[in-house]
Amino acid sequence: MTYTLTTPLYYVNDRAHLGSAYTTLACDAIARYRRLMGDTVVFITGCDEHGQKIQRTAEAAGLSPQAHCDLVSAGYQQLWQNWQISNDRFIRTTDPHHRRIVEQFFSRVEANGDICEGRQQGWYCVACEEFKDDPAEAKQPSCPIHHKPLEWRDEVNLFFRLSAYQQQIEQLIRRPGFIAPESRRREVENFVAQGLRDFSISRVNLPWGVPVPGHEGHTFYVWFDALLGYLTALLSPDETLDLEAVCQRGWPAQLHVIGKDILRFHAVYWPAMLLSAGLPLPERVFGHGFLTREGQKMGKSLGNVLDPQVLLDRCGADAVRWYLLRDIPFGDDGDFQQQRFVDLVNSDLANTIGNLLNRTIAMARRWFDAAVPSPGEGAGTGHPLAVAADEACRDYHAAWQRLDFRAAAEAVLGLAIAANGYLNDQAPWSRMKQDGQREHVACDLYAVLEAARLVAQLLAPLVPQMSDRMLAQLPGASAPWLEQLRWGGLVVGAPLPEPAPVMGRLELEGPL
Ligand code: MSP
């Protein structure tokens, strides 16, 4: 099956921060899991480069908007490469072929009678690029997200007839699984219940945008253009550009992962636009929470922004991935706490999992000629660790279906804890000193090594580099992943290399 998933297309008003890295690495974990499950994955990320916010930022930097966008979006691409993000596409909304897709899409919507002229009056947040529905009574209210003053707008522009889609959208958001988690679905339900209002899709006097064909002086509202980036991303630049072709290239998306602040755009406006253009709807929109740092909102003025590149350089990708995916329930807000981060990585990855592998390989090498010991009849699927592994796999896959990274990580960790416990109970170091216990020890070590191999396989989407380092020390036959997850894959008699640490302990001096 083709599994298309997307991150939001990030604004290039600034460099990436931990929030953008969070969404991207969560999507990367999903993309890796789906690939391992045998799907053909199209993992899309990219940059959203039009609109007033970008135009103003470029002006302030003394650059042309295009030069500014080139610079920042190159930074994003480099960052994701450094993090070894496995995206298949990187779309920029200033890509020339994107403009043609926007034009085609607009003509369909217009031909369908869903474009009309209207007057838009209201308070606008440039940082959100959004009109705010209910600003407080104050003369110049501020944005609840950005805490910046809103700007009063009064202009005549083009509107999309969102109100015509009230019933269809109501039906859609009732569809089980369309919006997750459930709390976010209720939020959208309340919004829709107030009655959908047409929204403006063009701006006048804003040159930094895609011109609206047939409407001199208008450029598309940045959100109209940006959402269409998900479609353009599926088409190669040289392809004869027909919107219909997206349906053969992986549309509809199985999943849009976004932050909770942009849920309405994805769960209401976007489906209505697609309905109007006669294109299929995405299967699922997942709205995750916001990250804070040591209990405080991250912001430049507070001087507490976490730079993903610094984080990567000082801690490594796997440590950060593990912490964010294992500790923060996906969907809820989360707090980045440095001490907790260090403690979790050291205890879960370096101690529980790393030491398990290290000490077991060391014992097998010492007592069994540096090779995987033969378990005899004793380490079949009835072995307590085989049973634990089976349970872990079941919980793990179920967790992925819900995008519950935390439960998936806990399932793997649980297996490693069970293997450590088993080793301690059986105490092979004592048995080896007793007569007639060699076969028993061989069987125990085989079972523990096999559990460690499964742990390594299950870690692949979560902490891919660590998983590779573990598997390089555990000889298994090459086979598709789902077969690798079956108990008994470790090759008896195969040489075991000198154990090498799979995760160094994090020792951070000073704040990140
Ligand atoms: N350009 C739009 C998206 C268009 S999609 C067709 C946009 N860009 S953004 O760069 O401002 O935000 C990108 C994502 O980062 C959003 O999903 C937003 O929720 C997320 N985050 C911004 N700050 C965040 C945190 N502090 N924590 C977690 N995610 C946060 O919106």
PDB file of C-alpha atoms and ligand atoms in Angstrom, residues 7-13 17-20 22-23 47-49 53 76 127-128 146 222-223 225-230 257-262 266 288-292 297-298, ligand 1:
ATOM      1  CA  THR A   7       4.732  17.326   8.220  1.00  0.00           C
ATOM      2  CA  PRO A   8       3.459  20.894   8.047  1.00  0.00           C
ATOM      3  CA  LEU A   9       5.343  23.018   5.552  1.00  0.00           C
ATOM      4  CA  TYR A  10       7.386  25.230   7.829  1.00  0.00           C
ATOM      5  CA  TYR A  11       7.388  28.996   7.555  1.00  0.00           C
ATOM      6  CA  VAL A  12      10.747  30.366   6.573  1.00  0.00           C
ATOM      7  CA  ASN A  13      10.431  33.468   8.708  1.00  0.00           C
ATOM      8  CA  HIS A  17      13.235  25.283  16.385  1.00  0.00           C
ATOM      9  CA  LEU A  18      12.550  22.333  18.596  1.00  0.00           C
ATOM     10  CA  GLY A  19       8.829  22.432  17.741  1.00  0.00           C
ATOM     11  CA  SER A  20       9.498  21.872  14.046  1.00  0.00           C
ATOM     12  CA  TYR A  22       9.535  17.437  17.058  1.00  0.00           C
ATOM     13  CA  THR A  23       6.938  17.089  14.291  1.00  0.00           C
ATOM     14  CA  CYS A  47       8.747  25.011   3.489  1.00  0.00           C
ATOM     15  CA  ASP A  48       5.942  27.526   3.246  1.00  0.00           C
ATOM     16  CA  GLU A  49       7.518  30.589   1.700  1.00  0.00           C
ATOM     17  CA  LYS A  53       5.220  37.441   7.410  1.00  0.00           C
ATOM     18  CA  TYR A  76      15.895  23.361   6.799  1.00  0.00           C
ATOM     19  CA  ALA A 127       2.585  35.695  12.684  1.00  0.00           C
ATOM     20  CA  CYS A 128      -0.332  33.225  12.379  1.00  0.00           C
ATOM     21  CA  HIS A 146       2.170  35.146  19.617  1.00  0.00           C
ATOM     22  CA  VAL A 222      -0.656  32.100   1.992  1.00  0.00           C
ATOM     23  CA  TRP A 223      -2.688  29.261   3.529  1.00  0.00           C
ATOM     24  CA  ASP A 225      -1.272  28.217  -1.524  1.00  0.00           C
ATOM     25  CA  ALA A 226       0.548  26.376   1.275  1.00  0.00           C
ATOM     26  CA  LEU A 227      -1.925  23.523   1.698  1.00  0.00           C
ATOM     27  CA  LEU A 228      -1.664  22.805  -2.000  1.00  0.00           C
ATOM     28  CA  GLY A 229       2.036  22.177  -1.462  1.00  0.00           C
ATOM     29  CA  TYR A 230       1.055  18.698  -0.265  1.00  0.00           C
ATOM     30  CA  VAL A 257       0.769  15.417  11.286  1.00  0.00           C
ATOM     31  CA  ILE A 258       0.446  18.987  12.550  1.00  0.00           C
ATOM     32  CA  GLY A 259       0.571  21.047  15.728  1.00  0.00           C
ATOM     33  CA  LYS A 260      -2.698  21.864  17.439  1.00  0.00           C
ATOM     34  CA  ASP A 261      -2.589  25.528  16.365  1.00  0.00           C
ATOM     35  CA  ILE A 262      -3.139  24.701  12.711  1.00  0.00           C
ATOM     36  CA  HIS A 266      -6.184  20.956   7.995  1.00  0.00           C
ATOM     37  CA  HIS A 288       0.039  17.057  18.462  1.00  0.00           C
ATOM     38  CA  GLY A 289       0.633  19.323  21.446  1.00  0.00           C
ATOM     39  CA  PHE A 290       3.126  22.080  22.098  1.00  0.00           C
ATOM     40  CA  LEU A 291       6.524  21.741  23.692  1.00  0.00           C
ATOM     41  CA  THR A 292       7.632  24.012  26.457  1.00  0.00           C
ATOM     42  CA  LYS A 297       7.034  28.713  26.510  1.00  0.00           C
ATOM     43  CA  MET A 298      10.051  28.781  24.218  1.00  0.00           C
TER      44      MET A 298
HETATM   45  N1  MSP B   1       3.391  27.276   7.481  1.00  0.00           N
HETATM   46  C1  MSP B   1       2.415  26.804   8.383  1.00  0.00           C
HETATM   47  C2  MSP B   1       2.010  25.386   8.039  1.00  0.00           C
HETATM   48  C3  MSP B   1       1.485  25.214   6.648  1.00  0.00           C
HETATM   49  S1  MSP B   1       1.108  23.568   6.319  1.00  0.00           S
HETATM   50  C4  MSP B   1       0.523  23.542   4.752  1.00  0.00           C
HETATM   51  C5  MSP B   1       2.965  26.846   9.807  1.00  0.00           C
HETATM   52  N2  MSP B   1       4.287  26.864   9.922  1.00  0.00           N
HETATM   53  S2  MSP B   1       5.083  27.031  11.310  1.00  0.00           S
HETATM   54  O1  MSP B   1       6.463  26.942  10.957  1.00  0.00           O
HETATM   55  O2  MSP B   1       4.660  28.204  11.992  1.00  0.00           O
HETATM   56  O3  MSP B   1       4.667  25.884  12.239  1.00  0.00           O
HETATM   57  C6  MSP B   1       4.929  24.574  11.883  1.00  0.00           C
HETATM   58  C7  MSP B   1       4.536  23.601  12.946  1.00  0.00           C
HETATM   59  O4  MSP B   1       5.334  23.776  14.111  1.00  0.00           O
HETATM   60  C8  MSP B   1       3.091  23.725  13.373  1.00  0.00           C
HETATM   61  O5  MSP B   1       2.511  22.441  13.316  1.00  0.00           O
HETATM   62  C9  MSP B   1       3.176  24.195  14.797  1.00  0.00           C
HETATM   63  O6  MSP B   1       2.142  23.658  15.543  1.00  0.00           O
HETATM   64  C10 MSP B   1       4.495  23.600  15.230  1.00  0.00           C
HETATM   65  N3  MSP B   1       5.035  24.242  16.404  1.00  0.00           N
HETATM   66  C11 MSP B   1       5.394  25.549  16.567  1.00  0.00           C
HETATM   67  N4  MSP B   1       5.827  25.722  17.848  1.00  0.00           N
HETATM   68  C12 MSP B   1       5.751  24.553  18.521  1.00  0.00           C
HETATM   69  C13 MSP B   1       6.130  24.119  19.793  1.00  0.00           C
HETATM   70  N5  MSP B   1       6.629  24.919  20.709  1.00  0.00           N
HETATM   71  N6  MSP B   1       5.969  22.803  20.063  1.00  0.00           N
HETATM   72  C14 MSP B   1       5.513  21.900  19.132  1.00  0.00           C
HETATM   73  N7  MSP B   1       5.173  22.276  17.922  1.00  0.00           N
HETATM   74  C15 MSP B   1       5.151  23.615  17.632  1.00  0.00           C
HETATM   75  O7  MSP B   1       2.174  26.854  10.731  1.00  0.00           O
END
